Amino acid sequence: MAISVRRRRFLQTALAAAALAPAAGSWRRALAQPAGLDLADGEAFSFEGLIERARAMAEAPYDPPQPPRPDILGKIDYDAHGKLHYRREFAAFADGSGVYPATFFHLGQYFQKPVHIFLVENGEAREVVYESAYFDMPADSIARQLPDNSGFAGFRLHESINRDDWKTQDWVAFLGASYFRAIGSLGQYGLSARGVAVDTAVTSGEEFPDFREFYIEPAQSEDAPVTVCALLDGPSIAGAFRFEIRRGEGVTMDVDSRLFLRADIERLGVAPLTSMFWYSEQNRPYRTDWRPEIHDSDGLALWTGGGERLWRPLNNPDITRVSAFSDDNPRGFGLMQRDREPTHYLDGVLYHRRPSLWVEPLDRWGAGEVQLVEIPTDDEIHDNIVAFWVPKEPARAGQALNYRYRLYWQGDNPFPVDALARTVATRIGRGGEAGKPRPEGVNKFVVEFEGSALDGFTRDTPPEVEITASRGTVSLIQAEPVPDTPLWRAVFDLKAEGADPVEIRLYLRKGGEPLTETWLYQHLPTLNAS
């Protein structure tokens, strides 16, 4: 499955990785030489050794990476880079030494800082030495002027060599800064994850640490994981990561991150997720685009440490906004693509198949916040949504932090709760009652729910609506079935004076027991004026 051709300018500000000399060591035995690949001399490797390297790096001043021949890389623009194709006969592990072949991305204008990639077997690693011969490239491509051993921009894993189409289908890609992504259970790329987020939406500016080295240990069967270790470095932080990546229904990754701070960090984002949201049914701008909806994700889902299920629809705000959801030992959170109806998108890039990405902590993370950053956008080329965990304790220089978590790239939440109906749509229009003059400054909200917990209710005996708003006046509250569907909807009007956001919280209940997850919404009066 090819990487989407749509560019994301939000990512382009961060693309990179850089070379570090590997720790000295010696081979106990020779790693098999893949046909045609030039591998450097071998060195002993372990994740524990990589952790110690990251620790030592954090104790030293940051050494910025130097791209090879910036004069050449700056001319390998988007179109030129798209013509550089890694030749599958040079795919690592395609000789049977692993089940999932790996191929490599070329450097270019947006990927100037190289990563060095090592193949690992039995605790021994050898670097893949860059050669232009690995790539199909036009005869006049300026990329031919790069020196050997310039490094790569990243790598991807292909489907099993037991599949006839493995050469054209990939399922994981690490490319740019500490970004990576995988296909979901519907076979499509979409949102991305990152190793770490540093000062996202902070006035002093965001920092984008780089994965500077990758160590890939192949899977020996389709049931076994591909193990990828990565060395991370940036002005304020260094780190060592281990990913155990499994291909099943979608993709699952067990992540062990070891972070070492060389400077104070105002906003440290753990397990960051990055996505795109332009508009959906609740905020589609008039005549901006012909398609009904455009987004990689449509909401943030949370499962709190106290067991509450929350759903927060995404916004495309007027200014960058940060929302915080305090918690203690969260059970999980994720950016989800819930709307799977093709006719809601009508787009050839298959937004209805984009994966949802769920984070499950594997340790107790203590007190902190899931923070949601929403950045204004006027096109689908921008990744403008970020979500991550922020520890309550300040991130200070000299700290060593360890976070373990599991990433689920799936079609939906891997931990559904059948006892609760879930939100399937949020709609906003003019307030008031039918047949009467529409009051100024009033919005009508319609929140649709689906689930067996709502079976048995009728129009005459509806569930109760529990609603609170941080300010403003709520009126005309009711719950009603949606005709000719299994859905129920909560309907209410809101009059909010002024331009400040209004935080709304709503769920359906019977007696004191919730029947649905809790719907959270940040209403922006200036964007949803009636």
mmCIF file of N, CA, C and O in Angstrom, residues 54-89:
data_model
loop_
_atom_site.group_PDB
_atom_site.id
_atom_site.type_symbol
_atom_site.label_atom_id
_atom_site.label_comp_id
_atom_site.label_asym_id
_atom_site.label_seq_id
_atom_site.Cartn_x
_atom_site.Cartn_y
_atom_site.Cartn_z
ATOM 1 N N ALA A 54 21.821 6.795 24.483
ATOM 2 C CA ALA A 54 20.906 7.928 24.583
ATOM 3 C C ALA A 54 21.141 8.706 25.881
ATOM 4 O O ALA A 54 21.107 9.938 25.898
ATOM 5 N N ARG A 55 21.374 7.972 26.963
ATOM 6 C CA ARG A 55 21.637 8.632 28.253
ATOM 7 C C ARG A 55 22.893 9.503 28.149
ATOM 8 O O ARG A 55 22.908 10.652 28.609
ATOM 9 N N ALA A 56 23.935 8.967 27.546
ATOM 10 C CA ALA A 56 25.184 9.719 27.420
ATOM 11 C C ALA A 56 25.005 10.933 26.503
ATOM 12 O O ALA A 56 25.571 12.010 26.766
ATOM 13 N N MET A 57 24.244 10.776 25.437
ATOM 14 C CA MET A 57 23.995 11.899 24.539
ATOM 15 C C MET A 57 23.308 13.047 25.265
ATOM 16 O O MET A 57 23.633 14.217 25.059
ATOM 17 N N ALA A 58 22.346 12.717 26.141
ATOM 18 C CA ALA A 58 21.602 13.751 26.852
ATOM 19 C C ALA A 58 22.472 14.511 27.835
ATOM 20 O O ALA A 58 22.134 15.645 28.220
ATOM 21 N N GLU A 59 23.567 13.907 28.244
ATOM 22 C CA GLU A 59 24.475 14.563 29.181
ATOM 23 C C GLU A 59 25.483 15.457 28.472
ATOM 24 O O GLU A 59 26.253 16.174 29.134
ATOM 25 N N ALA A 60 25.478 15.435 27.148
ATOM 26 C CA ALA A 60 26.398 16.250 26.351
ATOM 27 C C ALA A 60 25.608 17.301 25.580
ATOM 28 O O ALA A 60 24.406 17.169 25.377
ATOM 29 N N PRO A 61 26.262 18.363 25.135
ATOM 30 C CA PRO A 61 25.560 19.364 24.319
ATOM 31 C C PRO A 61 25.017 18.733 23.040
ATOM 32 O O PRO A 61 25.583 17.777 22.499
ATOM 33 N N TYR A 62 23.914 19.282 22.575
ATOM 34 C CA TYR A 62 23.291 18.793 21.353
ATOM 35 C C TYR A 62 24.203 19.071 20.160
ATOM 36 O O TYR A 62 24.719 20.178 19.993
ATOM 37 N N ASP A 63 24.391 18.055 19.346
ATOM 38 C CA ASP A 63 25.234 18.154 18.148
ATOM 39 C C ASP A 63 24.333 18.055 16.925
ATOM 40 O O ASP A 63 23.924 16.951 16.538
ATOM 41 N N PRO A 64 23.968 19.159 16.303
ATOM 42 C CA PRO A 64 23.014 19.116 15.190
ATOM 43 C C PRO A 64 23.544 18.285 14.033
ATOM 44 O O PRO A 64 24.738 18.335 13.707
ATOM 45 N N PRO A 65 22.692 17.520 13.394
ATOM 46 C CA PRO A 65 23.116 16.720 12.250
ATOM 47 C C PRO A 65 23.404 17.601 11.036
ATOM 48 O O PRO A 65 22.837 18.686 10.882
ATOM 49 N N GLN A 66 24.276 17.127 10.187
ATOM 50 C CA GLN A 66 24.649 17.851 8.987
ATOM 51 C C GLN A 66 24.225 17.061 7.753
ATOM 52 O O GLN A 66 24.742 15.977 7.489
ATOM 53 N N PRO A 67 23.278 17.570 6.978
ATOM 54 C CA PRO A 67 22.859 16.858 5.770
ATOM 55 C C PRO A 67 24.010 16.757 4.774
ATOM 56 O O PRO A 67 24.815 17.683 4.650
ATOM 57 N N PRO A 68 24.096 15.647 4.051
ATOM 58 C CA PRO A 68 25.100 15.561 2.990
ATOM 59 C C PRO A 68 24.676 16.389 1.783
ATOM 60 O O PRO A 68 23.546 16.276 1.321
ATOM 61 N N ARG A 69 25.510 17.241 1.304
ATOM 62 C CA ARG A 69 25.278 18.026 0.097
ATOM 63 C C ARG A 69 23.915 18.721 0.079
ATOM 64 O O ARG A 69 23.036 18.408 -0.735
ATOM 65 N N PRO A 70 23.689 19.695 0.967
ATOM 66 C CA PRO A 70 22.410 20.413 0.961
ATOM 67 C C PRO A 70 22.107 21.067 -0.377
ATOM 68 O O PRO A 70 20.933 21.267 -0.726
ATOM 69 N N ASP A 71 23.144 21.438 -1.130
ATOM 70 C CA ASP A 71 22.926 22.053 -2.434
ATOM 71 C C ASP A 71 22.220 21.112 -3.393
ATOM 72 O O ASP A 71 21.455 21.538 -4.269
ATOM 73 N N ILE A 72 22.461 19.802 -3.221
ATOM 74 C CA ILE A 72 21.801 18.807 -4.067
ATOM 75 C C ILE A 72 20.428 18.461 -3.500
ATOM 76 O O ILE A 72 19.424 18.448 -4.218
ATOM 77 N N LEU A 73 20.365 18.202 -2.206
ATOM 78 C CA LEU A 73 19.105 17.791 -1.597
ATOM 79 C C LEU A 73 18.029 18.858 -1.764
ATOM 80 O O LEU A 73 16.851 18.547 -1.954
ATOM 81 N N GLY A 74 18.425 20.134 -1.711
ATOM 82 C CA GLY A 74 17.456 21.208 -1.850
ATOM 83 C C GLY A 74 16.783 21.253 -3.207
ATOM 84 O O GLY A 74 15.730 21.886 -3.363
ATOM 85 N N LYS A 75 17.370 20.593 -4.185
ATOM 86 C CA LYS A 75 16.794 20.559 -5.531
ATOM 87 C C LYS A 75 15.974 19.299 -5.797
ATOM 88 O O LYS A 75 15.361 19.194 -6.860
ATOM 89 N N ILE A 76 15.951 18.370 -4.844
ATOM 90 C CA ILE A 76 15.126 17.166 -4.995
ATOM 91 C C ILE A 76 13.768 17.494 -4.392
ATOM 92 O O ILE A 76 13.467 17.159 -3.240
ATOM 93 N N ASP A 77 12.940 18.215 -5.160
ATOM 94 C CA ASP A 77 11.652 18.670 -4.665
ATOM 95 C C ASP A 77 10.642 17.528 -4.679
ATOM 96 O O ASP A 77 10.985 16.366 -4.927
ATOM 97 N N TYR A 78 9.377 17.868 -4.400
ATOM 98 C CA TYR A 78 8.344 16.839 -4.283
ATOM 99 C C TYR A 78 8.250 15.989 -5.548
ATOM 100 O O TYR A 78 8.217 14.756 -5.484
ATOM 101 N N ASP A 79 8.220 16.633 -6.711
ATOM 102 C CA ASP A 79 8.092 15.883 -7.960
ATOM 103 C C ASP A 79 9.327 15.029 -8.229
ATOM 104 O O ASP A 79 9.216 13.868 -8.632
ATOM 105 N N ALA A 80 10.512 15.603 -8.005
ATOM 106 C CA ALA A 80 11.746 14.850 -8.250
ATOM 107 C C ALA A 80 11.871 13.680 -7.280
ATOM 108 O O ALA A 80 12.311 12.587 -7.658
ATOM 109 N N HIS A 81 11.459 13.900 -6.030
ATOM 110 C CA HIS A 81 11.544 12.823 -5.041
ATOM 111 C C HIS A 81 10.603 11.678 -5.396
ATOM 112 O O HIS A 81 10.917 10.510 -5.179
ATOM 113 N N GLY A 82 9.442 12.017 -5.962
ATOM 114 C CA GLY A 82 8.484 10.988 -6.337
ATOM 115 C C GLY A 82 8.958 10.080 -7.454
ATOM 116 O O GLY A 82 8.357 9.025 -7.693
ATOM 117 N N LYS A 83 10.028 10.469 -8.132
ATOM 118 C CA LYS A 83 10.567 9.647 -9.226
ATOM 119 C C LYS A 83 11.714 8.739 -8.769
ATOM 120 O O LYS A 83 12.310 8.031 -9.584
ATOM 121 N N LEU A 84 12.020 8.774 -7.463
ATOM 122 C CA LEU A 84 13.096 7.945 -6.912
ATOM 123 C C LEU A 84 12.469 6.727 -6.247
ATOM 124 O O LEU A 84 11.912 6.827 -5.157
ATOM 125 N N HIS A 85 12.538 5.593 -6.901
ATOM 126 C CA HIS A 85 11.864 4.384 -6.428
ATOM 127 C C HIS A 85 12.894 3.326 -6.031
ATOM 128 O O HIS A 85 13.757 2.953 -6.847
ATOM 129 N N TYR A 86 12.775 2.848 -4.802
ATOM 130 C CA TYR A 86 13.689 1.796 -4.347
ATOM 131 C C TYR A 86 13.412 0.509 -5.113
ATOM 132 O O TYR A 86 12.269 0.070 -5.229
ATOM 133 N N ARG A 87 14.457 -0.100 -5.614
ATOM 134 C CA ARG A 87 14.317 -1.315 -6.422
ATOM 135 C C ARG A 87 14.102 -2.520 -5.512
ATOM 136 O O ARG A 87 14.885 -2.759 -4.587
ATOM 137 N N ARG A 88 13.043 -3.270 -5.791
ATOM 138 C CA ARG A 88 12.654 -4.353 -4.893
ATOM 139 C C ARG A 88 13.678 -5.487 -4.851
ATOM 140 O O ARG A 88 13.721 -6.244 -3.874
ATOM 141 N N GLU A 89 14.535 -5.618 -5.865
ATOM 142 C CA GLU A 89 15.551 -6.674 -5.808
ATOM 143 C C GLU A 89 16.578 -6.399 -4.722
ATOM 144 O O GLU A 89 17.353 -7.292 -4.353
#
